[in-house]
């Protein structure tokens, strides 16, 4: 959830460098085995990517090669920006609206989906089989 929060708060795409800056503040280091998650670099760049929680891709035209993270399809399916923001608010002893711009973005996603659901519910179906 922390990684998804960093990605969200960095504009829905976070460089590998920014991810490691965040993790290092939590005393999680690449190459240093963590007592819970094992080797963090492998977990993040391989395991969570393979499980589709994260996307890990090279930044186009970067030389030397730089990489970035995005939410993967499984993260989109299993959580939302609002849930991630609620988690961040809880660990910071505040409310989601305290993160104003991110709150607006998370709320916007919730509104779009509820309007879409409303439209589907009241749209007649004219599909013939």
mmCIF file of C-alpha atoms in Angstrom:
data_model
loop_
_atom_site.group_PDB
_atom_site.id
_atom_site.type_symbol
_atom_site.label_atom_id
_atom_site.label_comp_id
_atom_site.label_asym_id
_atom_site.label_seq_id
_atom_site.Cartn_x
_atom_site.Cartn_y
_atom_site.Cartn_z
ATOM 1 C CA UNK A 1 0.000 0.000 0.000
ATOM 2 C CA UNK A 2 2.915 2.331 0.727
ATOM 3 C CA UNK A 3 4.374 1.885 -2.747
ATOM 4 C CA UNK A 4 1.006 2.512 -4.379
ATOM 5 C CA UNK A 5 0.733 5.699 -2.319
ATOM 6 C CA UNK A 6 4.132 6.947 -3.459
ATOM 7 C CA UNK A 7 3.240 6.233 -7.081
ATOM 8 C CA UNK A 8 -0.112 8.003 -6.716
ATOM 9 C CA UNK A 9 1.394 11.028 -4.974
ATOM 10 C CA UNK A 10 4.162 11.344 -7.559
ATOM 11 C CA UNK A 11 1.620 11.805 -10.352
ATOM 12 C CA UNK A 12 0.666 8.148 -10.906
ATOM 13 C CA UNK A 13 4.182 7.325 -11.999
ATOM 14 C CA UNK A 14 7.251 7.251 -9.746
ATOM 15 C CA UNK A 15 10.852 6.862 -10.761
ATOM 16 C CA UNK A 16 12.790 3.999 -9.264
ATOM 17 C CA UNK A 17 14.979 6.619 -7.596
ATOM 18 C CA UNK A 18 11.959 8.175 -5.799
ATOM 19 C CA UNK A 19 10.718 4.757 -4.695
ATOM 20 C CA UNK A 20 14.111 3.945 -3.148
ATOM 21 C CA UNK A 21 14.335 7.357 -1.472
ATOM 22 C CA UNK A 22 11.029 6.574 0.212
ATOM 23 C CA UNK A 23 11.984 3.014 1.139
ATOM 24 C CA UNK A 24 15.368 4.099 2.491
ATOM 25 C CA UNK A 25 13.565 6.473 4.883
ATOM 26 C CA UNK A 26 11.767 3.372 6.134
ATOM 27 C CA UNK A 27 15.157 1.632 6.478
ATOM 28 C CA UNK A 28 14.494 -0.702 3.575
ATOM 29 C CA UNK A 29 17.492 -0.907 1.251
ATOM 30 C CA UNK A 30 18.151 -2.595 -2.078
ATOM 31 C CA UNK A 31 20.446 -5.563 -1.603
ATOM 32 C CA UNK A 32 19.865 -5.722 2.153
ATOM 33 C CA UNK A 33 17.638 -8.615 3.126
ATOM 34 C CA UNK A 34 14.546 -7.465 5.025
ATOM 35 C CA UNK A 35 13.289 -9.708 7.838
ATOM 36 C CA UNK A 36 9.702 -9.672 6.498
ATOM 37 C CA UNK A 37 9.887 -9.267 2.729
ATOM 38 C CA UNK A 38 13.275 -10.763 1.866
ATOM 39 C CA UNK A 39 15.345 -8.963 -0.748
ATOM 40 C CA UNK A 40 13.427 -5.734 -1.460
ATOM 41 C CA UNK A 41 14.708 -5.065 -4.992
ATOM 42 C CA UNK A 42 13.611 -8.512 -6.171
ATOM 43 C CA UNK A 43 10.268 -8.158 -4.403
ATOM 44 C CA UNK A 44 9.527 -4.814 -6.043
ATOM 45 C CA UNK A 45 11.003 -5.190 -9.517
ATOM 46 C CA UNK A 46 10.157 -8.864 -10.065
ATOM 47 C CA UNK A 47 7.655 -10.398 -7.649
ATOM 48 C CA UNK A 48 5.129 -7.537 -7.439
ATOM 49 C CA UNK A 49 5.491 -7.001 -11.191
ATOM 50 C CA UNK A 50 4.886 -10.704 -11.899
ATOM 51 C CA UNK A 51 1.814 -10.584 -9.635
ATOM 52 C CA UNK A 52 0.631 -7.518 -11.635
ATOM 53 C CA UNK A 53 0.503 -5.174 -8.631
ATOM 54 C CA UNK A 54 3.158 -2.955 -10.198
ATOM 55 C CA UNK A 55 4.330 -2.084 -13.671
ATOM 56 C CA UNK A 56 8.063 -1.503 -14.038
ATOM 57 C CA UNK A 57 9.270 0.029 -17.245
ATOM 58 C CA UNK A 58 12.199 1.877 -18.705
ATOM 59 C CA UNK A 59 11.707 5.601 -19.135
ATOM 60 C CA UNK A 60 11.681 6.218 -22.916
ATOM 61 C CA UNK A 61 14.871 7.743 -24.318
ATOM 62 C CA UNK A 62 16.684 7.651 -20.975
ATOM 63 C CA UNK A 63 20.430 7.296 -21.216
ATOM 64 C CA UNK A 64 21.635 5.832 -18.949
ATOM 65 C CA UNK A 65 18.514 3.738 -18.546
ATOM 66 C CA UNK A 66 16.097 4.947 -15.858
ATOM 67 C CA UNK A 67 13.064 3.023 -14.695
ATOM 68 C CA UNK A 68 9.675 3.985 -13.316
ATOM 69 C CA UNK A 69 6.798 2.312 -11.508
ATOM 70 C CA UNK A 70 3.078 2.526 -12.135
ATOM 71 C CA UNK A 71 0.117 0.774 -10.597
ATOM 72 C CA UNK A 72 -0.402 -2.599 -12.224
ATOM 73 C CA UNK A 73 -3.771 -3.959 -13.355
ATOM 74 C CA UNK A 74 -4.191 -6.027 -10.204
ATOM 75 C CA UNK A 75 -3.647 -2.970 -7.992
ATOM 76 C CA UNK A 76 -6.309 -1.098 -9.981
ATOM 77 C CA UNK A 77 -8.679 -4.042 -9.620
ATOM 78 C CA UNK A 78 -8.142 -4.627 -5.893
ATOM 79 C CA UNK A 79 -7.905 -1.107 -4.487
ATOM 80 C CA UNK A 80 -8.531 2.524 -5.350
ATOM 81 C CA UNK A 81 -6.759 5.831 -4.979
ATOM 82 C CA UNK A 82 -9.212 6.718 -2.222
ATOM 83 C CA UNK A 83 -8.393 3.558 -0.255
ATOM 84 C CA UNK A 84 -4.677 4.280 -0.582
ATOM 85 C CA UNK A 85 -5.255 7.876 0.510
ATOM 86 C CA UNK A 86 -7.331 6.701 3.484
ATOM 87 C CA UNK A 87 -4.433 4.428 4.487
ATOM 88 C CA UNK A 88 -1.907 7.295 4.206
ATOM 89 C CA UNK A 89 -4.212 9.563 6.213
ATOM 90 C CA UNK A 90 -4.559 6.944 8.943
ATOM 91 C CA UNK A 91 -0.816 6.411 9.373
ATOM 92 C CA UNK A 92 -0.351 10.208 9.429
ATOM 93 C CA UNK A 93 -3.174 10.691 12.000
ATOM 94 C CA UNK A 94 -5.251 12.889 9.732
ATOM 95 C CA UNK A 95 -8.103 12.679 7.230
ATOM 96 C CA UNK A 96 -7.848 12.075 3.466
ATOM 97 C CA UNK A 97 -9.036 15.600 2.647
ATOM 98 C CA UNK A 98 -5.889 16.951 4.353
ATOM 99 C CA UNK A 99 -4.074 15.822 1.188
ATOM 100 C CA UNK A 100 -6.156 18.255 -0.848
ATOM 101 C CA UNK A 101 -5.008 17.773 -4.470
ATOM 102 C CA UNK A 102 -4.710 13.988 -4.125
ATOM 103 C CA UNK A 103 -8.074 13.865 -2.384
ATOM 104 C CA UNK A 104 -9.666 15.708 -5.299
ATOM 105 C CA UNK A 105 -8.101 13.268 -7.768
ATOM 106 C CA UNK A 106 -9.169 10.232 -5.725
ATOM 107 C CA UNK A 107 -12.668 11.637 -5.319
ATOM 108 C CA UNK A 108 -12.831 12.349 -9.050
ATOM 109 C CA UNK A 109 -12.178 8.705 -9.815
ATOM 110 C CA UNK A 110 -14.928 7.657 -7.429
ATOM 111 C CA UNK A 111 -17.385 10.114 -8.998
ATOM 112 C CA UNK A 112 -16.552 9.024 -12.558
ATOM 113 C CA UNK A 113 -17.202 5.369 -11.709
ATOM 114 C CA UNK A 114 -20.455 6.098 -9.866
ATOM 115 C CA UNK A 115 -21.753 8.195 -12.777
ATOM 116 C CA UNK A 116 -20.679 5.482 -15.234
ATOM 117 C CA UNK A 117 -22.507 2.869 -13.134
ATOM 118 C CA UNK A 118 -25.591 5.083 -12.971
ATOM 119 C CA UNK A 119 -25.604 5.529 -16.750
ATOM 120 C CA UNK A 120 -25.248 1.809 -17.363
ATOM 121 C CA UNK A 121 -28.087 1.067 -14.929
ATOM 122 C CA UNK A 122 -30.488 3.337 -16.764
ATOM 123 C CA UNK A 123 -29.401 2.799 -20.352
ATOM 124 C CA UNK A 124 -31.683 0.471 -22.302
ATOM 125 C CA UNK A 125 -29.900 -2.437 -23.905
ATOM 126 C CA UNK A 126 -30.501 -2.801 -27.637
ATOM 127 C CA UNK A 127 -28.099 -5.663 -28.287
ATOM 128 C CA UNK A 128 -29.611 -8.361 -30.482
ATOM 129 C CA UNK A 129 -28.350 -11.929 -30.444
#
